[in-house]
Short mmCIF file of C-alpha atoms and ligand atoms in Angstrom, two decimals:
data_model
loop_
_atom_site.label_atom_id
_atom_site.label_comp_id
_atom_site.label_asym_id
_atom_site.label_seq_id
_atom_site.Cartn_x
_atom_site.Cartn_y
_atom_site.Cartn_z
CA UNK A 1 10.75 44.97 85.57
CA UNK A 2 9.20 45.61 89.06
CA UNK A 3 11.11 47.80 90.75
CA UNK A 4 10.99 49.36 94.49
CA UNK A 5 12.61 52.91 94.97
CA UNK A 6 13.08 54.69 98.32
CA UNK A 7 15.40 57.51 99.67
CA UNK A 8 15.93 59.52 102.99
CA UNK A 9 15.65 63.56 102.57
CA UNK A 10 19.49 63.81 101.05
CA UNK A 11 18.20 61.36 98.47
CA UNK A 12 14.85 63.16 97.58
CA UNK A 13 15.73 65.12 95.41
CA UNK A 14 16.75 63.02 92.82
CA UNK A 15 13.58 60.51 94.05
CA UNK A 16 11.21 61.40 91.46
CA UNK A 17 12.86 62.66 88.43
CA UNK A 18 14.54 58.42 88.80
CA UNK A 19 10.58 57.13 89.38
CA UNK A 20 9.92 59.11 86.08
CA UNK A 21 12.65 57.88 84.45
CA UNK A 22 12.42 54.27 85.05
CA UNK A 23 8.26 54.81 84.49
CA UNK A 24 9.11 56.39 81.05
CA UNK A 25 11.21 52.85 79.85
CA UNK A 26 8.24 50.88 80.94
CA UNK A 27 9.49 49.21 84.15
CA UNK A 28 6.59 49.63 86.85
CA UNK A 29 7.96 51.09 89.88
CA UNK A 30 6.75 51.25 93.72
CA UNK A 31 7.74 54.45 95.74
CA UNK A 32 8.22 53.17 99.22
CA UNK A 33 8.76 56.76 100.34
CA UNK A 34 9.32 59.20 101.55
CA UNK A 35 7.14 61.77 100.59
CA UNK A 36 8.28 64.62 101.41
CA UNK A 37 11.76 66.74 101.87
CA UNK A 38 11.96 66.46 105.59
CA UNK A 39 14.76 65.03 107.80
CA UNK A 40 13.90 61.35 107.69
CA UNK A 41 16.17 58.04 109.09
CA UNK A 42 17.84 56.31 105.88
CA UNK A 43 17.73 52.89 107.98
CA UNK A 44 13.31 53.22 107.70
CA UNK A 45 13.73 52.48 103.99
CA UNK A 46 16.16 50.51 103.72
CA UNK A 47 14.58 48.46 105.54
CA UNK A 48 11.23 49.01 103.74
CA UNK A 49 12.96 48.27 100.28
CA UNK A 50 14.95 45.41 101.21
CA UNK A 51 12.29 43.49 102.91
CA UNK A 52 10.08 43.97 99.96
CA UNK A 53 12.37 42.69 97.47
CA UNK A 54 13.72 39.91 99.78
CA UNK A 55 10.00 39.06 100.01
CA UNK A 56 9.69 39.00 95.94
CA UNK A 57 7.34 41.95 96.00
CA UNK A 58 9.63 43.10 93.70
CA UNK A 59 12.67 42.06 91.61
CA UNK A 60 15.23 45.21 92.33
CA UNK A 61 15.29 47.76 95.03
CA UNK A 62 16.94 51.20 94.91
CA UNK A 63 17.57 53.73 97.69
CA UNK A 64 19.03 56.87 97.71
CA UNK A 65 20.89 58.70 100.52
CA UNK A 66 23.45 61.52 100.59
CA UNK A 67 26.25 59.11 100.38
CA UNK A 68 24.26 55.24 99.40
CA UNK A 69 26.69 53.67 102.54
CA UNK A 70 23.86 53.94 105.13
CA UNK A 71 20.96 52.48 102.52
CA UNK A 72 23.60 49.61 101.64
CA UNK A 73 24.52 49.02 105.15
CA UNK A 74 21.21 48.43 106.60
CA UNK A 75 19.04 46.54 103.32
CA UNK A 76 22.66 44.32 103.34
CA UNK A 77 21.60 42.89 106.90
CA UNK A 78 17.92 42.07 105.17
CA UNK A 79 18.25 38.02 104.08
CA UNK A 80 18.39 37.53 100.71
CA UNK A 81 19.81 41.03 100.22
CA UNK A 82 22.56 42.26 98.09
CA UNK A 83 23.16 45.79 98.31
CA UNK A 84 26.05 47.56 97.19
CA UNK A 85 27.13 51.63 97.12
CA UNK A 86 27.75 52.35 93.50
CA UNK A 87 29.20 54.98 92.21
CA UNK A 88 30.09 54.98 88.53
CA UNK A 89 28.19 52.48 85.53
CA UNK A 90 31.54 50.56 85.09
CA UNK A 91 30.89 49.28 89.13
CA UNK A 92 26.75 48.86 88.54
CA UNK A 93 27.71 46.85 85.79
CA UNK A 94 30.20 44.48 87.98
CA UNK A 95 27.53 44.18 90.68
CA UNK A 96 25.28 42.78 88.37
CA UNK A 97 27.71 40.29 86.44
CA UNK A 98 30.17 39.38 89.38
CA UNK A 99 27.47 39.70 92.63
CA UNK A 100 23.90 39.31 91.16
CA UNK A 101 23.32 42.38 92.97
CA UNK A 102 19.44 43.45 93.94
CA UNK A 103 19.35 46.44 95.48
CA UNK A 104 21.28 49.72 94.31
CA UNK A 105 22.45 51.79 96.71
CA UNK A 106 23.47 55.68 95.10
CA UNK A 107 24.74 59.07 96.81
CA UNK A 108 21.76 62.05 95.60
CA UNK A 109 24.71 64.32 96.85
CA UNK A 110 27.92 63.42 94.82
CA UNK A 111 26.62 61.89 92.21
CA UNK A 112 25.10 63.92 89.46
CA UNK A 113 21.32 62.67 88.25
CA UNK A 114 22.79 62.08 85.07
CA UNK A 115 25.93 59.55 86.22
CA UNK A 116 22.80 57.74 88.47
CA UNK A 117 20.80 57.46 85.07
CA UNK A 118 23.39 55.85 83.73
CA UNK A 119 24.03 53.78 86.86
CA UNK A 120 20.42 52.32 86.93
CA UNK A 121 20.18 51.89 83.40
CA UNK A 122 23.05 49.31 83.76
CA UNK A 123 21.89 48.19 87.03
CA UNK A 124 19.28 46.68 85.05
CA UNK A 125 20.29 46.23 81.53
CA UNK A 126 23.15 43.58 83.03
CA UNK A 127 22.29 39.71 83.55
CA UNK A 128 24.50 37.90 85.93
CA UNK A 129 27.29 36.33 85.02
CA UNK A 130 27.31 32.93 86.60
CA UNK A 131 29.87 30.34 86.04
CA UNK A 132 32.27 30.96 88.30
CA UNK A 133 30.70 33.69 90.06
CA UNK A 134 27.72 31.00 91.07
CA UNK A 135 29.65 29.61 94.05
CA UNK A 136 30.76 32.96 95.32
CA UNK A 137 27.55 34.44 95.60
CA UNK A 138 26.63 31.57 97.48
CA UNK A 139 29.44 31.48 99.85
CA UNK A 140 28.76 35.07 100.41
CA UNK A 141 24.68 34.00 101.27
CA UNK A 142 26.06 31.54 104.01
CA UNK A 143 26.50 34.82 105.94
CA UNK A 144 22.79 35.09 106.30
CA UNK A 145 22.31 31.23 107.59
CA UNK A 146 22.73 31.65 111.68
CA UNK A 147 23.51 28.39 111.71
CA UNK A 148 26.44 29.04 109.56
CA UNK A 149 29.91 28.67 111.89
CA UNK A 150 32.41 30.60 109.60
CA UNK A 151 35.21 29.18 107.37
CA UNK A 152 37.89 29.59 110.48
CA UNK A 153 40.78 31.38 110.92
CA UNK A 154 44.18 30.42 109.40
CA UNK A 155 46.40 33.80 109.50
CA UNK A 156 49.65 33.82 107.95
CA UNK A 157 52.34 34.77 109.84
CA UNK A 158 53.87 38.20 109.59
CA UNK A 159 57.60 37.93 109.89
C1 RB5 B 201 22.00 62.19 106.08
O1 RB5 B 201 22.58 63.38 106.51
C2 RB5 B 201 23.09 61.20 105.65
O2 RB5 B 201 23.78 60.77 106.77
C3 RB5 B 201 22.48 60.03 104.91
O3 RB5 B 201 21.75 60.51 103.81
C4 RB5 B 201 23.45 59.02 104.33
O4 RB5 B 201 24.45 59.63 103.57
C5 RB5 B 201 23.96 58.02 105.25
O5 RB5 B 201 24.71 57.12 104.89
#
């Protein structure tokens, strides 16, 4: 599988022994950076990751940060994008069978190298799930239509 990888500098660490990793069980991967240690903005490649795969350059996208929430906060915004901080394999695996998920999001600072091995290798190992998960995915798409109005707003009252 093609797959594009990216971190900030709290992510880095962790960067290349995953490239190697993921090299070493045959998938071809794309370092979008960066390439070095130094202080870096996570929202740079996100965006560089997200637009790539949203573009079909390349199937899956994962970034690294010190927490994933900043990664999965900005590629989410990207059209096309589903990007989701994961934390544990149990969750990659959901993402993949409930969301179709395509880009990984994962903390390089409390999560150990091995737990994120683990993570990817579910990440994708897991086919989605479809079925009833079809129309939810979509609904959840609509968001990136502008021309999409919302489903309207029907609170219950609170007594
Ligand atoms: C960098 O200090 C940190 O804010 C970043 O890696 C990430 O955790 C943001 O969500």
């Amino acid at each position: 599988m093609k797959i594009a990888m990216a971190s900030d500098h709290a992510g880095f660490d962790q960067k290349p022994a995953l490239v190697a990793y993921l090299a070493g069980l045959g998938h071809e991967v794309v370092d979008m950076g960066p390439a070095s240690a130094e202080r870096c903005d996570y929202p740079d490649y996100a965006d560089k990751v997200a637009r790539y795969v949203a573009a079909g350059g390349a199937e899956r996208g994962i970034l690294i940060c010190g927490t994933g929430i900043g990664m999965a906060i900005t590629a989410d915004k990207v059209s096309g994008i589903r990007a989701a901080v994961i934390q544990t394999p149990q969750f990659a695996h959901l993402f993949r069978e409930h969301n179709d998920g395509n880009v990984l999001c994962i903390s390089g600072r409390f999560t150990s190298l091995a737990t994120n091995k683990e993570i990817v290798d579910e990440f994708l190992a897991t086919e989605f799930g479809g079925g009833r998960h079809e129309g939810r995915v979509a609904k959840a798409m609509r968001e990136d239509d502008p021309g999409f109005q919302g489903v309207g707003e029907d609170p219950i009252p609170v007594r």
